[in-house]
CSV table of C-alpha atoms in Angstrom, one decimal:
chain,number,residue,atom,x,y,z
N,1,MET,CA,15.0,11.2,51.3
N,2,LEU,CA,15.7,7.5,51.1
N,3,SER,CA,18.8,6.5,52.9
N,4,LEU,CA,21.3,4.4,51.0
N,5,GLN,CA,23.7,4.0,53.8
N,6,PRO,CA,24.7,0.5,54.5
N,7,ALA,CA,27.7,-0.5,56.5
N,8,ILE,CA,30.2,1.0,54.5
N,9,GLU,CA,33.4,-1.0,53.6
N,10,SER,CA,36.2,1.5,53.3
N,11,ALA,CA,38.9,0.4,50.9
N,12,ASN,CA,42.4,-0.2,52.7
N,13,LEU,CA,45.5,1.3,51.1
N,14,ALA,CA,46.4,-1.8,49.1
N,15,ARG,CA,42.8,-2.0,47.7
N,16,ARG,CA,43.0,1.7,46.9
N,17,VAL,CA,46.1,1.3,45.2
N,18,GLY,CA,44.5,-1.5,43.1
N,19,VAL,CA,41.4,0.4,42.2
N,20,VAL,CA,43.5,3.3,40.9
N,21,PHE,CA,46.0,1.0,39.0
N,22,GLY,CA,43.2,-1.0,37.6
N,23,THR,CA,41.2,2.1,36.5
N,24,ALA,CA,44.4,3.6,34.7
N,25,LEU,CA,45.2,0.2,33.0
N,26,VAL,CA,41.6,-0.3,31.7
N,27,THR,CA,41.4,3.3,30.5
N,28,LEU,CA,44.9,3.0,28.9
N,29,TYR,CA,43.6,-0.1,27.2
N,30,PHE,CA,40.5,1.2,25.6
N,31,CYS,CA,42.0,4.6,24.7
N,32,VAL,CA,44.7,2.8,22.7
N,33,LEU,CA,42.2,0.5,21.1
N,34,ILE,CA,40.1,3.6,20.0
N,35,LEU,CA,43.3,5.4,18.6
N,36,LEU,CA,44.5,2.2,16.7
N,37,ARG,CA,40.9,1.7,15.2
N,38,GLY,CA,41.0,5.3,14.4
N,39,VAL,CA,44.3,5.2,12.5
N,40,CYS,CA,43.2,2.3,10.5
N,41,GLY,CA,40.1,3.9,9.5
N,42,ARG,CA,37.8,1.3,11.1
N,43,LEU,CA,36.4,3.3,14.2
N,44,ARG,CA,32.7,3.3,14.0
N,45,ARG,CA,30.2,5.2,16.3
N,46,ALA,CA,28.9,1.6,17.4
N,47,ASP,CA,32.4,0.6,18.3
N,48,VAL,CA,32.9,3.6,20.5
N,49,ASP,CA,29.4,2.9,22.1
N,50,ARG,CA,30.5,-0.6,23.0
N,51,TYR,CA,33.9,0.4,24.2
N,52,THR,CA,32.4,3.1,26.5
N,53,ARG,CA,30.2,0.7,28.0
N,54,ARG,CA,32.7,-1.9,28.6
N,55,TRP,CA,35.2,0.5,30.0
N,56,SER,CA,32.5,1.8,32.4
N,57,GLY,CA,31.4,-1.7,33.6
N,58,LEU,CA,34.8,-2.6,34.3
N,59,LEU,CA,35.5,0.7,36.3
N,60,LEU,CA,32.4,0.0,38.4
N,61,ARG,CA,33.3,-3.6,39.0
N,62,LEU,CA,36.6,-2.4,40.5
N,63,VAL,CA,34.6,-0.7,43.2
N,64,ARG,CA,31.9,-3.3,43.3
N,65,MET,CA,29.1,-0.8,42.8
N,66,ARG,CA,25.6,-2.0,42.9
N,67,LEU,CA,23.8,0.2,40.3
N,68,SER,CA,20.0,0.1,39.7
N,69,VAL,CA,17.8,2.3,37.4
N,70,HIS,CA,14.6,3.8,38.4
N,71,GLY,CA,12.2,5.5,36.0
N,72,ALA,CA,11.2,5.3,32.3
N,73,MET,CA,14.2,4.8,29.8
N,74,PRO,CA,14.1,7.4,27.1
N,75,ASP,CA,13.9,6.4,23.4
N,76,PHE,CA,16.7,8.2,21.8
N,77,ASN,CA,16.0,6.9,18.3
N,78,ASP,CA,13.2,9.1,17.6
N,79,GLY,CA,14.9,11.7,15.5
N,80,ARG,CA,15.0,14.3,18.2
N,81,ARG,CA,17.9,15.9,19.8
N,82,TYR,CA,18.8,14.8,23.3
N,83,ILE,CA,20.8,16.2,26.2
N,84,LEU,CA,21.2,14.4,29.5
N,85,LEU,CA,21.6,16.7,32.5
N,86,SER,CA,23.0,14.8,35.5
N,87,SER,CA,23.8,15.6,39.3
N,88,HIS,CA,27.4,15.5,39.8
N,89,ALA,CA,28.6,14.2,43.0
N,90,SER,CA,31.5,11.7,42.0
N,91,HIS,CA,33.8,10.7,39.2
N,92,TYR,CA,31.7,7.6,38.8
N,93,ASP,CA,28.6,9.7,37.4
N,94,ILE,CA,29.8,9.4,34.0
N,95,PRO,CA,30.7,5.7,33.9
N,96,ALA,CA,27.3,4.7,35.6
N,97,SER,CA,25.5,6.8,33.1
N,98,PHE,CA,27.4,4.9,30.2
N,99,VAL,CA,26.3,1.6,31.5
N,100,ALA,CA,22.8,2.2,32.6
N,101,LEU,CA,21.5,4.4,29.6
N,102,PRO,CA,21.0,3.5,25.9
N,103,GLY,CA,22.2,5.4,23.1
N,104,SER,CA,25.4,6.9,21.6
N,105,ILE,CA,26.1,9.0,24.8
N,106,ARG,CA,29.1,11.4,24.9
N,107,MET,CA,30.1,13.7,27.7
N,108,LEU,CA,30.4,17.3,27.1
N,109,ALA,CA,33.9,17.6,28.4
N,110,LYS,CA,36.0,20.5,29.7
N,111,LYS,CA,38.8,21.7,27.4
N,112,GLU,CA,41.6,20.5,30.0
N,113,LEU,CA,40.6,16.9,29.5
N,114,PHE,CA,41.9,17.0,25.9
N,115,GLY,CA,45.4,17.7,27.0
N,116,ILE,CA,46.0,14.4,28.9
N,117,PRO,CA,48.1,12.3,26.9
N,118,VAL,CA,46.6,9.4,24.9
N,119,PHE,CA,43.4,9.9,26.9
N,120,GLY,CA,42.7,13.2,25.3
N,121,ALA,CA,43.5,12.0,21.7
N,122,ALA,CA,41.1,9.1,22.4
N,123,ILE,CA,38.1,11.1,23.4
N,124,ARG,CA,38.5,13.5,20.6
N,125,ALA,CA,38.5,10.4,18.2
N,126,ALA,CA,35.6,9.3,20.0
N,127,GLU,CA,33.4,12.4,19.2
N,128,PHE,CA,33.5,13.8,22.7
N,129,PRO,CA,32.8,17.4,22.3
N,130,SER,CA,35.0,20.0,24.3
N,131,VAL,CA,34.1,23.3,25.8
N,132,ASP,CA,36.6,26.0,26.5
N,133,ARG,CA,35.1,27.7,29.6
N,134,HIS,CA,37.7,30.6,29.7
N,135,ASN,CA,37.5,31.8,26.1
N,136,ARG,CA,34.0,32.9,25.3
N,137,HIS,CA,34.6,33.0,21.4
N,138,GLN,CA,36.1,29.6,21.4
N,139,ALA,CA,33.2,28.3,23.5
N,140,VAL,CA,30.7,29.5,21.0
N,141,LYS,CA,32.5,27.3,18.3
N,142,ASP,CA,32.6,24.5,20.5
N,143,LEU,CA,29.0,24.7,21.2
N,144,ASP,CA,28.3,24.9,17.5
N,145,LYS,CA,30.2,21.6,17.0
N,146,ALA,CA,28.3,20.0,19.9
N,147,ARG,CA,25.0,20.9,18.1
N,148,SER,CA,26.3,19.3,15.0
N,149,MET,CA,26.9,16.2,17.0
N,150,MET,CA,23.6,16.3,18.5
N,151,GLU,CA,22.0,16.5,15.0
N,152,SER,CA,23.8,13.4,13.9
N,153,GLY,CA,22.5,11.4,16.6
N,154,ILE,CA,24.8,11.8,19.5
N,155,VAL,CA,23.2,12.1,23.1
N,156,LEU,CA,25.2,14.6,25.0
N,157,TRP,CA,25.6,14.1,28.9
N,158,ALA,CA,26.4,17.3,30.8
N,159,ALA,CA,26.5,18.3,34.5
N,160,PRO,CA,24.9,21.8,35.0
N,161,GLU,CA,26.7,22.1,38.3
N,162,GLY,CA,29.9,22.4,36.4
N,163,THR,CA,31.8,20.6,39.3
N,164,ARG,CA,31.4,17.8,41.8
N,165,SER,CA,29.3,18.4,44.8
N,166,LYS,CA,30.9,17.4,48.1
N,167,ASP,CA,27.7,16.2,49.9
N,168,GLY,CA,25.4,14.9,47.0
N,169,GLN,CA,23.4,18.2,47.2
N,170,LEU,CA,22.8,20.3,44.2
N,171,LEU,CA,25.2,23.2,43.5
N,172,PRO,CA,24.2,26.3,41.7
N,173,PHE,CA,23.4,25.6,37.9
N,174,LYS,CA,25.8,27.1,35.0
N,175,LYS,CA,24.0,28.4,31.9
N,176,GLY,CA,26.2,26.9,29.0
N,177,CYS,CA,24.3,23.5,28.5
N,178,PHE,CA,20.9,25.4,28.7
N,179,HIS,CA,21.9,27.7,26.0
N,180,LEU,CA,22.9,24.6,24.0
N,181,ALA,CA,19.5,22.9,24.5
N,182,LEU,CA,17.7,26.1,23.6
N,183,ASP,CA,19.7,26.6,20.4
N,184,THR,CA,18.8,23.0,19.3
N,185,ASN,CA,15.3,22.8,20.6
N,186,ALA,CA,16.6,19.8,22.4
N,187,ILE,CA,14.8,17.3,24.9
N,188,ILE,CA,16.4,17.5,28.3
N,189,VAL,CA,16.3,14.4,30.2
N,190,PRO,CA,17.2,15.1,34.0
N,191,ILE,CA,19.1,12.4,35.8
N,192,ALA,CA,20.1,12.1,39.3
N,193,PHE,CA,22.0,9.5,41.4
N,194,ARG,CA,21.7,8.6,45.0
N,195,GLY,CA,24.4,7.3,47.0
N,196,ILE,CA,27.1,7.9,44.5
N,197,SER,CA,29.1,10.5,46.4
N,198,GLU,CA,30.0,8.0,49.1
N,199,VAL,CA,31.8,5.7,46.4
N,200,LEU,CA,34.4,8.2,46.1
N,201,PRO,CA,33.7,11.3,47.9
N,202,ALA,CA,34.8,14.6,46.1
N,203,ARG,CA,38.4,15.6,46.6
N,204,THR,CA,39.4,12.5,48.3
N,205,TRP,CA,41.0,9.0,47.5
N,206,ARG,CA,38.6,7.2,50.0
N,207,PHE,CA,37.0,4.4,48.1
N,208,ASN,CA,34.1,2.8,49.5
N,209,LEU,CA,33.2,-0.7,48.2
N,210,GLY,CA,29.9,-2.3,47.4
N,211,LEU,CA,27.8,0.4,47.8
N,212,PRO,CA,24.2,0.6,46.3
N,213,VAL,CA,23.7,3.3,44.0
N,214,GLN,CA,20.4,4.4,42.5
N,215,LEU,CA,20.1,6.2,38.9
N,216,HIS,CA,16.8,8.2,38.7
N,217,ILE,CA,15.3,9.3,35.4
N,218,GLY,CA,13.1,12.2,35.3
N,219,ALA,CA,10.5,13.2,32.9
N,220,PRO,CA,11.8,14.6,29.6
N,221,ILE,CA,11.6,18.4,29.3
N,222,ASP,CA,10.7,19.9,25.7
N,223,VAL,CA,13.0,22.8,25.4
N,224,SER,CA,11.3,23.9,22.2
N,225,ARG,CA,8.4,25.3,24.4
N,226,TYR,CA,10.9,27.8,25.9
N,227,SER,CA,12.2,31.1,24.4
N,228,PRO,CA,15.7,32.4,25.1
N,229,GLU,CA,14.1,35.0,27.5
N,230,GLN,CA,12.6,31.9,29.5
N,231,LEU,CA,16.2,30.6,30.3
N,232,PRO,CA,15.6,31.2,34.1
N,233,GLU,CA,12.3,29.1,34.1
N,234,LEU,CA,13.9,26.3,32.1
N,235,MET,CA,16.8,26.1,34.7
N,236,ALA,CA,14.3,26.4,37.5
N,237,GLN,CA,12.3,23.5,36.2
N,238,THR,CA,15.3,21.3,35.4
N,239,ARG,CA,16.7,22.0,38.8
N,240,GLN,CA,13.4,21.2,40.5
N,241,SER,CA,13.1,17.9,38.6
N,242,MET,CA,16.5,16.9,39.6
N,243,GLN,CA,15.8,17.8,43.1
N,244,ASP,CA,12.8,15.7,43.2
N,245,LEU,CA,14.7,12.9,41.9
N,246,LEU,CA,17.0,13.0,44.5
N,247,GLY,CA,14.2,12.8,47.0
N,248,ALA,CA,11.6,10.7,45.1
N,249,PRO,CA,10.3,7.3,46.3
N,250,THR,CA,11.5,4.3,44.2
N,251,PRO,CA,8.6,2.2,43.1
N,252,SER,CA,10.2,0.4,40.4
N,253,VAL,CA,13.8,-0.9,40.1
N,254,VAL,CA,15.8,-2.1,37.1
N,255,PRO,CA,19.0,-3.7,38.3
N,256,VAL,CA,22.1,-3.2,36.0
N,257,ARG,CA,24.2,-6.2,35.5
N,258,LEU,CA,27.8,-5.4,34.8
N,259,THR,CA,28.3,-8.4,32.3
N,260,GLU,CA,31.3,-9.2,30.4
N,261,GLN,CA,31.0,-7.9,26.8
N,262,PRO,CA,33.3,-8.8,23.7
N,263,VAL,CA,35.8,-6.3,22.8
């Protein structure tokens, strides 16, 4: 695997506090903006797309992440249903995906996030689907709603590992997002991040600044070619694709500029 380890600049206490405070302030601002527009009946999907990318770009700026994209960008406007399945080694996987990829991307979120004051209401208004992992009956309803969102043009982002990896290596996959892909005959787009686990190592508050991070995009997988009985084969192919992305060469690079956008 190509090493992405420069001399790491570990944030001191003052900078850590600044990143946390800045993240909270930026997040609160966009949550309130979404809720106000929603109350006024002026919240469109295109507005949410713009806000999530603006929010994400600011979060990456706070840690000075140097993000580049490798691989062919998918075309999410061809009328098919898409689900992005991503490696998950950092809280920054999600904003990095929003910044780097096109389309109306929404994270398939766990139920607990919707209980966070202001933030939970904002992501609900922004069409982020929830999944109750502890209630199978509710989970079925949640996945039905997620399917409806996909059919309306939303691209779902999900982490099949279910939790963050401590070292950037893939953890065992859970079946939920693969069942959703099978139920909707979706196109799975595997993506994987290199170097992102060091930006904010899992279960720590040790921010590392200015690191290069690579987002690798894999070949789409047409789930309509699989039957429900072939779920293990689908999971194995997706996992192998993501594993290859984590160790693949990087012949082409598309740098991502975190430019200012009007609110």
